[in-house]
PDB file of C-alpha atoms in Angstrom:
ATOM      1  CA  UNK X 147     191.233  88.719 122.981  1.00 46.00           C
ATOM      2  CA  UNK X 148     192.679  89.297 119.353  1.00 49.00           C
ATOM      3  CA  UNK X 149     190.189  90.327 116.602  1.00 50.00           C
ATOM      4  CA  UNK X 150     190.236  88.303 113.421  1.00 49.00           C
ATOM      5  CA  UNK X 151     190.646  90.422 110.446  1.00 49.00           C
ATOM      6  CA  UNK X 152     189.121  88.262 108.120  1.00 49.00           C
ATOM      7  CA  UNK X 153     186.374  88.878 105.413  1.00 47.00           C
ATOM      8  CA  UNK X 154     182.788  88.901 106.952  1.00 50.00           C
ATOM      9  CA  UNK X 155     181.550  85.395 107.162  1.00 49.00           C
ATOM     10  CA  UNK X 156     178.417  86.330 104.774  1.00 49.00           C
ATOM     11  CA  UNK X 157     180.802  87.526 101.934  1.00 47.00           C
ATOM     12  CA  UNK X 158     182.620  84.299 102.424  1.00 45.00           C
ATOM     13  CA  UNK X 159     179.811  81.880 102.526  1.00 44.00           C
ATOM     14  CA  UNK X 160     178.359  82.866  99.247  1.00 49.00           C
ATOM     15  CA  UNK X 161     180.590  80.453  97.522  1.00 56.00           C
ATOM     16  CA  UNK X 162     182.245  78.331 100.207  1.00 80.00           C
ATOM     17  CA  UNK X 163     180.437  75.609 102.265  1.00 89.00           C
ATOM     18  CA  UNK X 164     180.484  76.481 105.881  1.00 91.00           C
ATOM     19  CA  UNK X 165     178.993  74.840 109.077  1.00 93.00           C
ATOM     20  CA  UNK X 166     177.561  77.549 111.627  1.00 92.00           C
ATOM     21  CA  UNK X 167     178.986  77.678 115.087  1.00 90.00           C
ATOM     22  CA  UNK X 168     181.173  75.002 117.048  1.00 91.00           C
ATOM     23  CA  UNK X 169     181.100  71.618 115.189  1.00 91.00           C
ATOM     24  CA  UNK X 170     180.512  69.933 118.605  1.00 93.00           C
ATOM     25  CA  UNK X 171     177.054  71.657 118.873  1.00 95.00           C
ATOM     26  CA  UNK X 172     176.029  69.675 115.936  1.00 95.00           C
ATOM     27  CA  UNK X 173     176.714  66.234 117.527  1.00 95.00           C
ATOM     28  CA  UNK X 174     174.413  67.269 120.483  1.00 96.00           C
ATOM     29  CA  UNK X 175     171.862  68.601 117.986  1.00 96.00           C
ATOM     30  CA  UNK X 176     171.976  65.115 116.174  1.00 96.00           C
ATOM     31  CA  UNK X 177     171.594  63.299 119.349  1.00 97.00           C
ATOM     32  CA  UNK X 178     168.704  65.385 120.516  1.00 97.00           C
ATOM     33  CA  UNK X 179     166.914  64.929 117.237  1.00 97.00           C
ATOM     34  CA  UNK X 180     167.186  61.177 117.315  1.00 97.00           C
ATOM     35  CA  UNK X 181     166.058  61.008 120.812  1.00 97.00           C
ATOM     36  CA  UNK X 182     163.041  63.260 120.068  1.00 97.00           C
ATOM     37  CA  UNK X 183     162.505  61.343 116.785  1.00 97.00           C
ATOM     38  CA  UNK X 184     161.970  58.231 118.655  1.00 97.00           C
ATOM     39  CA  UNK X 185     159.389  59.950 121.017  1.00 97.00           C
ATOM     40  CA  UNK X 186     157.536  61.188 117.985  1.00 97.00           C
ATOM     41  CA  UNK X 187     157.168  57.950 116.491  1.00 97.00           C
ATOM     42  CA  UNK X 188     156.354  56.165 119.841  1.00 96.00           C
ATOM     43  CA  UNK X 189     153.515  58.656 120.338  1.00 97.00           C
ATOM     44  CA  UNK X 190     151.893  57.886 117.027  1.00 95.00           C
ATOM     45  CA  UNK X 191     152.438  54.273 117.753  1.00 94.00           C
ATOM     46  CA  UNK X 192     150.857  54.363 121.147  1.00 94.00           C
ATOM     47  CA  UNK X 193     148.052  56.558 119.575  1.00 94.00           C
ATOM     48  CA  UNK X 194     147.358  53.875 116.898  1.00 92.00           C
ATOM     49  CA  UNK X 195     146.548  51.472 119.908  1.00 91.00           C
ATOM     50  CA  UNK X 196     143.833  54.046 121.541  1.00 91.00           C
ATOM     51  CA  UNK X 197     142.778  56.238 118.565  1.00 90.00           C
ATOM     52  CA  UNK X 198     139.624  57.386 120.231  1.00 90.00           C
ATOM     53  CA  UNK X 199     141.183  57.945 123.837  1.00 93.00           C
ATOM     54  CA  UNK X 200     143.841  60.191 122.170  1.00 92.00           C
ATOM     55  CA  UNK X 201     141.322  61.858 120.106  1.00 90.00           C
ATOM     56  CA  UNK X 202     139.115  62.772 123.009  1.00 90.00           C
ATOM     57  CA  UNK X 203     141.947  63.740 125.381  1.00 93.00           C
ATOM     58  CA  UNK X 204     143.287  66.027 122.684  1.00 91.00           C
ATOM     59  CA  UNK X 205     140.078  68.002 122.703  1.00 90.00           C
ATOM     60  CA  UNK X 206     140.937  69.318 126.212  1.00 91.00           C
ATOM     61  CA  UNK X 207     144.247  71.123 125.124  1.00 92.00           C
ATOM     62  CA  UNK X 208     144.032  74.663 124.313  1.00 91.00           C
ATOM     63  CA  UNK X 209     144.754  74.978 120.433  1.00 89.00           C
ATOM     64  CA  UNK X 210     145.026  78.811 120.608  1.00 90.00           C
ATOM     65  CA  UNK X 211     147.770  78.605 123.136  1.00 94.00           C
ATOM     66  CA  UNK X 212     149.578  76.136 121.098  1.00 93.00           C
ATOM     67  CA  UNK X 213     149.510  78.079 118.078  1.00 93.00           C
ATOM     68  CA  UNK X 214     150.607  81.272 119.851  1.00 94.00           C
ATOM     69  CA  UNK X 215     153.553  79.189 121.372  1.00 96.00           C
ATOM     70  CA  UNK X 216     154.497  78.396 117.822  1.00 96.00           C
ATOM     71  CA  UNK X 217     154.248  81.845 116.672  1.00 96.00           C
ATOM     72  CA  UNK X 218     156.541  83.043 119.670  1.00 97.00           C
ATOM     73  CA  UNK X 219     159.197  80.048 118.878  1.00 97.00           C
ATOM     74  CA  UNK X 220     159.229  80.833 115.186  1.00 97.00           C
ATOM     75  CA  UNK X 221     159.598  84.521 115.492  1.00 97.00           C
ATOM     76  CA  UNK X 222     162.204  83.996 118.480  1.00 97.00           C
ATOM     77  CA  UNK X 223     164.288  82.098 115.845  1.00 97.00           C
ATOM     78  CA  UNK X 224     164.032  84.601 113.453  1.00 96.00           C
ATOM     79  CA  UNK X 225     165.111  87.374 115.790  1.00 97.00           C
ATOM     80  CA  UNK X 226     168.429  85.193 116.434  1.00 97.00           C
ATOM     81  CA  UNK X 227     169.025  84.836 112.712  1.00 96.00           C
ATOM     82  CA  UNK X 228     168.613  88.629 112.440  1.00 96.00           C
ATOM     83  CA  UNK X 229     171.114  89.105 115.265  1.00 96.00           C
ATOM     84  CA  UNK X 230     173.662  86.976 113.499  1.00 95.00           C
ATOM     85  CA  UNK X 231     172.808  88.983 110.301  1.00 93.00           C
ATOM     86  CA  UNK X 232     173.504  92.179 112.206  1.00 94.00           C
ATOM     87  CA  UNK X 233     176.847  91.023 113.665  1.00 95.00           C
ATOM     88  CA  UNK X 234     177.925  90.108 110.240  1.00 93.00           C
ATOM     89  CA  UNK X 235     177.115  93.445 108.965  1.00 93.00           C
ATOM     90  CA  UNK X 236     179.050  94.930 112.034  1.00 94.00           C
ATOM     91  CA  UNK X 237     175.767  96.515 113.414  1.00 92.00           C
ATOM     92  CA  UNK X 238     176.801  96.028 116.797  1.00 93.00           C
ATOM     93  CA  UNK X 239     173.853  97.702 118.684  1.00 92.00           C
ATOM     94  CA  UNK X 240     171.274  95.755 116.917  1.00 94.00           C
ATOM     95  CA  UNK X 241     172.699  92.396 117.849  1.00 96.00           C
ATOM     96  CA  UNK X 242     171.669  92.709 121.648  1.00 96.00           C
ATOM     97  CA  UNK X 243     168.167  94.103 120.574  1.00 96.00           C
ATOM     98  CA  UNK X 244     167.469  91.285 118.536  1.00 97.00           C
ATOM     99  CA  UNK X 245     168.522  88.725 121.062  1.00 97.00           C
ATOM    100  CA  UNK X 246     166.622  90.583 123.879  1.00 97.00           C
ATOM    101  CA  UNK X 247     163.422  90.268 121.490  1.00 97.00           C
ATOM    102  CA  UNK X 248     164.398  86.320 121.267  1.00 98.00           C
ATOM    103  CA  UNK X 249     164.727  86.043 125.048  1.00 98.00           C
ATOM    104  CA  UNK X 250     161.201  87.778 125.609  1.00 98.00           C
ATOM    105  CA  UNK X 251     159.559  85.342 123.207  1.00 98.00           C
ATOM    106  CA  UNK X 252     161.277  82.392 125.018  1.00 97.00           C
ATOM    107  CA  UNK X 253     159.954  83.630 128.327  1.00 98.00           C
ATOM    108  CA  UNK X 254     156.570  84.117 126.732  1.00 97.00           C
ATOM    109  CA  UNK X 255     156.608  80.615 125.854  1.00 98.00           C
ATOM    110  CA  UNK X 256     157.236  79.518 129.265  1.00 98.00           C
ATOM    111  CA  UNK X 257     154.342  81.784 130.788  1.00 98.00           C
ATOM    112  CA  UNK X 258     152.118  80.347 128.323  1.00 97.00           C
ATOM    113  CA  UNK X 259     153.047  76.752 129.349  1.00 97.00           C
ATOM    114  CA  UNK X 260     152.517  77.612 132.924  1.00 97.00           C
ATOM    115  CA  UNK X 261     149.040  78.725 132.249  1.00 96.00           C
ATOM    116  CA  UNK X 262     148.371  75.454 130.149  1.00 95.00           C
ATOM    117  CA  UNK X 263     149.726  73.116 133.046  1.00 96.00           C
ATOM    118  CA  UNK X 264     147.842  75.007 135.652  1.00 95.00           C
ATOM    119  CA  UNK X 265     144.551  74.869 133.793  1.00 94.00           C
ATOM    120  CA  UNK X 266     145.184  71.029 133.475  1.00 93.00           C
ATOM    121  CA  UNK X 267     146.225  70.431 137.066  1.00 93.00           C
ATOM    122  CA  UNK X 268     143.168  72.577 138.102  1.00 93.00           C
ATOM    123  CA  UNK X 269     140.826  70.256 136.061  1.00 91.00           C
ATOM    124  CA  UNK X 270     142.582  67.301 137.793  1.00 91.00           C
ATOM    125  CA  UNK X 271     144.397  66.100 134.870  1.00 91.00           C
ATOM    126  CA  UNK X 272     148.044  65.119 135.445  1.00 89.00           C
ATOM    127  CA  UNK X 273     150.850  62.893 133.945  1.00 89.00           C
ATOM    128  CA  UNK X 274     149.165  59.692 135.165  1.00 89.00           C
ATOM    129  CA  UNK X 275     145.481  60.394 133.870  1.00 90.00           C
ATOM    130  CA  UNK X 276     145.948  58.129 130.703  1.00 94.00           C
ATOM    131  CA  UNK X 277     148.502  57.328 128.049  1.00 94.00           C
ATOM    132  CA  UNK X 278     147.682  60.496 126.067  1.00 96.00           C
ATOM    133  CA  UNK X 279     148.446  62.738 128.942  1.00 96.00           C
ATOM    134  CA  UNK X 280     151.500  60.671 129.775  1.00 95.00           C
ATOM    135  CA  UNK X 281     152.939  61.615 126.443  1.00 97.00           C
ATOM    136  CA  UNK X 282     151.522  65.288 126.649  1.00 97.00           C
ATOM    137  CA  UNK X 283     153.240  65.988 129.862  1.00 96.00           C
ATOM    138  CA  UNK X 284     156.367  63.971 129.537  1.00 96.00           C
ATOM    139  CA  UNK X 285     157.321  65.380 125.969  1.00 97.00           C
ATOM    140  CA  UNK X 286     156.271  69.141 126.699  1.00 97.00           C
ATOM    141  CA  UNK X 287     158.172  69.068 129.831  1.00 97.00           C
ATOM    142  CA  UNK X 288     161.303  67.621 128.447  1.00 97.00           C
ATOM    143  CA  UNK X 289     160.868  70.273 125.598  1.00 98.00           C
ATOM    144  CA  UNK X 290     160.390  72.999 128.098  1.00 98.00           C
ATOM    145  CA  UNK X 291     163.503  72.116 129.946  1.00 98.00           C
ATOM    146  CA  UNK X 292     165.268  72.697 126.599  1.00 97.00           C
ATOM    147  CA  UNK X 293     163.452  76.028 126.122  1.00 98.00           C
ATOM    148  CA  UNK X 294     164.606  77.081 129.482  1.00 98.00           C
ATOM    149  CA  UNK X 295     168.447  76.082 128.895  1.00 97.00           C
ATOM    150  CA  UNK X 296     168.069  77.740 125.420  1.00 97.00           C
ATOM    151  CA  UNK X 297     166.914  80.942 126.943  1.00 98.00           C
ATOM    152  CA  UNK X 298     169.671  80.905 129.581  1.00 98.00           C
ATOM    153  CA  UNK X 299     172.229  80.428 126.592  1.00 97.00           C
ATOM    154  CA  UNK X 300     170.519  83.576 124.797  1.00 97.00           C
ATOM    155  CA  UNK X 301     170.812  85.557 128.041  1.00 98.00           C
ATOM    156  CA  UNK X 302     174.764  84.786 128.097  1.00 97.00           C
ATOM    157  CA  UNK X 303     174.848  85.862 124.371  1.00 97.00           C
ATOM    158  CA  UNK X 304     172.768  88.951 124.991  1.00 97.00           C
ATOM    159  CA  UNK X 305     175.268  89.829 127.771  1.00 96.00           C
ATOM    160  CA  UNK X 306     178.307  89.299 125.591  1.00 95.00           C
ATOM    161  CA  UNK X 307     176.592  91.150 122.684  1.00 95.00           C
ATOM    162  CA  UNK X 308     176.174  94.047 124.812  1.00 95.00           C
ATOM    163  CA  UNK X 309     179.954  94.189 125.354  1.00 93.00           C
ATOM    164  CA  UNK X 310     180.314  94.221 121.718  1.00 90.00           C
ATOM    165  CA  UNK X 311     182.003  90.846 121.544  1.00 93.00           C
ATOM    166  CA  UNK X 312     180.108  89.563 118.282  1.00 94.00           C
ATOM    167  CA  UNK X 313     180.858  91.478 114.870  1.00 94.00           C
ATOM    168  CA  UNK X 314     181.768  90.375 111.226  1.00 93.00           C
ATOM    169  CA  UNK X 315     185.255  88.855 112.529  1.00 91.00           C
ATOM    170  CA  UNK X 316     183.549  86.730 115.169  1.00 93.00           C
ATOM    171  CA  UNK X 317     180.058  85.121 115.164  1.00 93.00           C
ATOM    172  CA  UNK X 318     181.050  81.511 116.202  1.00 93.00           C
ATOM    173  CA  UNK X 319     179.705  81.600 119.796  1.00 94.00           C
ATOM    174  CA  UNK X 320     176.686  83.303 118.560  1.00 96.00           C
ATOM    175  CA  UNK X 321     175.923  80.736 115.854  1.00 95.00           C
ATOM    176  CA  UNK X 322     176.600  78.039 118.312  1.00 96.00           C
ATOM    177  CA  UNK X 323     173.881  79.288 120.686  1.00 96.00           C
ATOM    178  CA  UNK X 324     171.563  80.097 117.723  1.00 97.00           C
ATOM    179  CA  UNK X 325     171.856  76.505 116.230  1.00 96.00           C
ATOM    180  CA  UNK X 326     170.693  74.927 119.735  1.00 97.00           C
ATOM    181  CA  UNK X 327     167.632  77.556 119.651  1.00 98.00           C
ATOM    182  CA  UNK X 328     166.656  76.658 116.137  1.00 97.00           C
ATOM    183  CA  UNK X 329     166.704  72.807 117.202  1.00 97.00           C
ATOM    184  CA  UNK X 330     164.246  73.886 120.005  1.00 98.00           C
ATOM    185  CA  UNK X 331     162.027  75.592 117.484  1.00 97.00           C
ATOM    186  CA  UNK X 332     162.371  72.584 115.083  1.00 97.00           C
ATOM    187  CA  UNK X 333     161.225  70.178 117.723  1.00 98.00           C
ATOM    188  CA  UNK X 334     158.284  72.283 118.849  1.00 97.00           C
ATOM    189  CA  UNK X 335     157.330  72.285 115.112  1.00 96.00           C
ATOM    190  CA  UNK X 336     156.501  68.726 115.182  1.00 97.00           C
ATOM    191  CA  UNK X 337     155.318  68.459 118.952  1.00 97.00           C
ATOM    192  CA  UNK X 338     152.583  70.915 118.398  1.00 95.00           C
ATOM    193  CA  UNK X 339     150.920  69.192 115.543  1.00 94.00           C
ATOM    194  CA  UNK X 340     151.277  65.650 116.935  1.00 95.00           C
ATOM    195  CA  UNK X 341     149.891  66.611 120.430  1.00 95.00           C
ATOM    196  CA  UNK X 342     147.459  69.321 119.492  1.00 93.00           C
ATOM    197  CA  UNK X 343     146.167  68.830 115.941  1.00 90.00           C
ATOM    198  CA  UNK X 344     146.726  65.197 114.743  1.00 88.00           C
ATOM    199  CA  UNK X 345     143.520  63.275 114.870  1.00 85.00           C
TER     200      UNK X 345
ATOM    201  CA  UNK S 188     163.515  93.597  96.504  1.00 47.00           C
ATOM    202  CA  UNK S 189     162.337  94.719  99.821  1.00 53.00           C
ATOM    203  CA  UNK S 190     164.446  93.312 102.803  1.00 55.00           C
ATOM    204  CA  UNK S 191     161.390  91.354 104.138  1.00 53.00           C
ATOM    205  CA  UNK S 192     161.100  89.273 101.020  1.00 54.00           C
ATOM    206  CA  UNK S 193     164.787  88.120 101.207  1.00 62.00           C
ATOM    207  CA  UNK S 194     166.070  85.002 103.275  1.00 81.00           C
ATOM    208  CA  UNK S 195     165.680  84.472 105.897  1.00 84.00           C
ATOM    209  CA  UNK S 196     162.927  87.023 106.584  1.00 90.00           C
ATOM    210  CA  UNK S 197     161.014  85.289 103.662  1.00 90.00           C
ATOM    211  CA  UNK S 198     161.342  82.131 105.390  1.00 92.00           C
ATOM    212  CA  UNK S 199     159.852  83.467 108.607  1.00 93.00           C
ATOM    213  CA  UNK S 200     156.958  84.848 106.811  1.00 92.00           C
ATOM    214  CA  UNK S 201     156.449  81.397 104.901  1.00 92.00           C
ATOM    215  CA  UNK S 202     156.525  79.739 108.468  1.00 94.00           C
ATOM    216  CA  UNK S 203     153.862  81.919 109.902  1.00 93.00           C
ATOM    217  CA  UNK S 204     151.588  81.307 106.717  1.00 93.00           C
ATOM    218  CA  UNK S 205     152.292  77.537 107.051  1.00 92.00           C
ATOM    219  CA  UNK S 206     151.310  77.590 110.586  1.00 91.00           C
ATOM    220  CA  UNK S 207     147.986  79.438 109.765  1.00 88.00           C
ATOM    221  CA  UNK S 208     147.297  76.778 107.089  1.00 86.00           C
ATOM    222  CA  UNK S 209     147.950  74.025 109.729  1.00 83.00           C
ATOM    223  CA  UNK S 210     145.342  75.601 111.917  1.00 77.00           C
ATOM    224  CA  UNK S 211     142.701  75.989 109.034  1.00 76.00           C
ATOM    225  CA  UNK S 212     143.392  72.387 107.943  1.00 74.00           C
ATOM    226  CA  UNK S 213     142.428  71.304 111.614  1.00 67.00           C
ATOM    227  CA  UNK S 214     139.664  73.910 112.267  1.00 59.00           C
ATOM    228  CA  UNK S 215     137.469  73.359 109.341  1.00 56.00           C
ATOM    229  CA  UNK S 216     139.478  72.734 106.315  1.00 54.00           C
ATOM    230  CA  UNK S 217     140.032  68.914 105.897  1.00 60.00           C
ATOM    231  CA  UNK S 218     138.773  65.695 107.851  1.00 64.00           C
ATOM    232  CA  UNK S 219     139.968  62.322 108.873  1.00 76.00           C
ATOM    233  CA  UNK S 220     143.315  60.717 107.592  1.00 82.00           C
ATOM    234  CA  UNK S 221     143.739  63.616 104.740  1.00 84.00           C
ATOM    235  CA  UNK S 222     143.691  66.294 107.375  1.00 85.00           C
ATOM    236  CA  UNK S 223     146.420  64.222 109.508  1.00 88.00           C
ATOM    237  CA  UNK S 224     148.649  63.728 106.462  1.00 90.00           C
ATOM    238  CA  UNK S 225     148.469  67.246 105.377  1.00 88.00           C
ATOM    239  CA  UNK S 226     149.242  68.473 108.980  1.00 90.00           C
ATOM    240  CA  UNK S 227     152.221  66.345 109.008  1.00 93.00           C
ATOM    241  CA  UNK S 228     153.364  67.322 105.540  1.00 93.00           C
ATOM    242  CA  UNK S 229     153.158  71.067 106.635  1.00 93.00           C
ATOM    243  CA  UNK S 230     155.370  70.191 109.680  1.00 94.00           C
ATOM    244  CA  UNK S 231     157.834  68.608 107.394  1.00 96.00           C
ATOM    245  CA  UNK S 232     157.901  71.828 104.973  1.00 95.00           C
ATOM    246  CA  UNK S 233     158.215  73.838 108.161  1.00 95.00           C
ATOM    247  CA  UNK S 234     160.926  71.875 109.490  1.00 96.00           C
ATOM    248  CA  UNK S 235     162.838  71.857 106.083  1.00 95.00           C
ATOM    249  CA  UNK S 236     162.758  75.761 106.030  1.00 94.00           C
ATOM    250  CA  UNK S 237     164.148  75.849 109.657  1.00 95.00           C
ATOM    251  CA  UNK S 238     166.923  73.416 108.833  1.00 95.00           C
ATOM    252  CA  UNK S 239     168.026  75.071 105.582  1.00 92.00           C
ATOM    253  CA  UNK S 240     167.582  78.815 106.524  1.00 92.00           C
ATOM    254  CA  UNK S 241     167.630  79.254 109.964  1.00 94.00           C
ATOM    255  CA  UNK S 242     170.119  76.608 110.903  1.00 94.00           C
ATOM    256  CA  UNK S 243     171.906  77.709 107.714  1.00 92.00           C
ATOM    257  CA  UNK S 244     172.545  74.114 106.528  1.00 93.00           C
ATOM    258  CA  UNK S 245     171.791  75.222 102.810  1.00 89.00           C
ATOM    259  CA  UNK S 246     175.183  76.087 102.760  1.00 88.00           C
ATOM    260  CA  UNK S 247     176.884  73.511 105.178  1.00 90.00           C
ATOM    261  CA  UNK S 248     179.233  70.847 104.020  1.00 90.00           C
ATOM    262  CA  UNK S 249     178.260  66.965 104.161  1.00 87.00           C
ATOM    263  CA  UNK S 250     177.619  64.966 105.931  1.00 91.00           C
ATOM    264  CA  UNK S 251     175.976  67.381 108.210  1.00 93.00           C
ATOM    265  CA  UNK S 252     173.610  68.710 105.752  1.00 93.00           C
ATOM    266  CA  UNK S 253     172.396  65.166 104.621  1.00 94.00           C
ATOM    267  CA  UNK S 254     172.438  63.793 108.199  1.00 95.00           C
ATOM    268  CA  UNK S 255     169.962  66.569 109.610  1.00 96.00           C
ATOM    269  CA  UNK S 256     167.919  66.600 106.342  1.00 96.00           C
ATOM    270  CA  UNK S 257     167.834  62.993 106.442  1.00 96.00           C
ATOM    271  CA  UNK S 258     166.533  62.904 109.964  1.00 97.00           C
ATOM    272  CA  UNK S 259     163.605  65.100 108.864  1.00 97.00           C
ATOM    273  CA  UNK S 260     162.737  62.842 106.002  1.00 96.00           C
ATOM    274  CA  UNK S 261     163.163  59.620 108.109  1.00 97.00           C
ATOM    275  CA  UNK S 262     160.815  61.005 110.848  1.00 97.00           C
ATOM    276  CA  UNK S 263     158.287  62.452 108.424  1.00 97.00           C
ATOM    277  CA  UNK S 264     157.984  59.028 106.533  1.00 96.00           C
ATOM    278  CA  UNK S 265     157.807  56.884 109.718  1.00 96.00           C
ATOM    279  CA  UNK S 266     154.996  59.353 111.352  1.00 96.00           C
ATOM    280  CA  UNK S 267     153.144  59.174 108.242  1.00 94.00           C
ATOM    281  CA  UNK S 268     153.264  55.347 107.970  1.00 94.00           C
ATOM    282  CA  UNK S 269     152.513  54.825 111.504  1.00 94.00           C
ATOM    283  CA  UNK S 270     149.737  57.360 111.558  1.00 93.00           C
ATOM    284  CA  UNK S 271     148.026  56.064 108.495  1.00 90.00           C
ATOM    285  CA  UNK S 272     148.471  52.260 108.825  1.00 88.00           C
ATOM    286  CA  UNK S 273     149.359  51.882 112.515  1.00 84.00           C
ATOM    287  CA  UNK S 274     145.575  51.726 113.767  1.00 84.00           C
ATOM    288  CA  UNK S 275     144.705  48.775 111.392  1.00 83.00           C
ATOM    289  CA  UNK S 276     148.008  47.107 111.818  1.00 84.00           C
ATOM    290  CA  UNK S 277     147.961  47.039 115.535  1.00 79.00           C
ATOM    291  CA  UNK S 278     144.203  46.225 115.831  1.00 76.00           C
ATOM    292  CA  UNK S 279     144.879  42.952 117.673  1.00 73.00           C
ATOM    293  CA  UNK S 280     147.482  44.212 120.064  1.00 74.00           C
ATOM    294  CA  UNK S 281     146.662  44.794 123.734  1.00 71.00           C
ATOM    295  CA  UNK S 282     146.316  48.098 125.001  1.00 70.00           C
ATOM    296  CA  UNK S 283     148.879  49.620 127.509  1.00 66.00           C
TER     297      UNK S 283
END
């Protein structure tokens, strides 16, 4: 594949407006955001009908695990941002390293979710327990599917980065995957307070 | 300036502090509807930082920047309104 001999994207973006990654990913991101936005509003709407039930059910969630998962996703997003920054500076060895950190944190999120679900199932709580848990399981499971998909994308990027594919002249694929991963982070930024904290 | 204080590393630091603040608000800070509104406001601020600095939409052309920022604003306002006024407005509605 020919290498583009253009100025680094970071130098160009100081003045020019620029959408990161493939424009197509932004249509997907917008569709996902609209869908989840409706889920979020539906959640507070159903909560308004049964405030006491939602407040009581929420107490059985482990807030500490929720916070840890929030820190995992925020830091994972930061690692991906830093990987892109490294590619733009042609620090090619740093790119796969930061992506590996991002992947590890994504897997950490899944492991914690596994423990959370196991504890709920062991306590006899499931998707059909009540309206709160309908939402809790449905929303976190749909989100988890996105975490898994996003982590697979990061693994592909990591593999490419190890081959030296991403550098100042080529960050497009990296930015496309990164934008999706930040969306997964953005969705959790709302899911966590809605499900675990809002009373 | 040390590298940690530059975007997007500074953004990460603010996001971590904001997460701790949310936890404080909920654990023993505020109570009732004030706490709920503060929790949603912090989520909105975090969302804005992710959109502008992590997704890099701060330097993106319109309509993308406005569309994604607009989504955040719309969702935040709807959540706040339904959270604050929903219980009284829907008081007579049958439970599911």
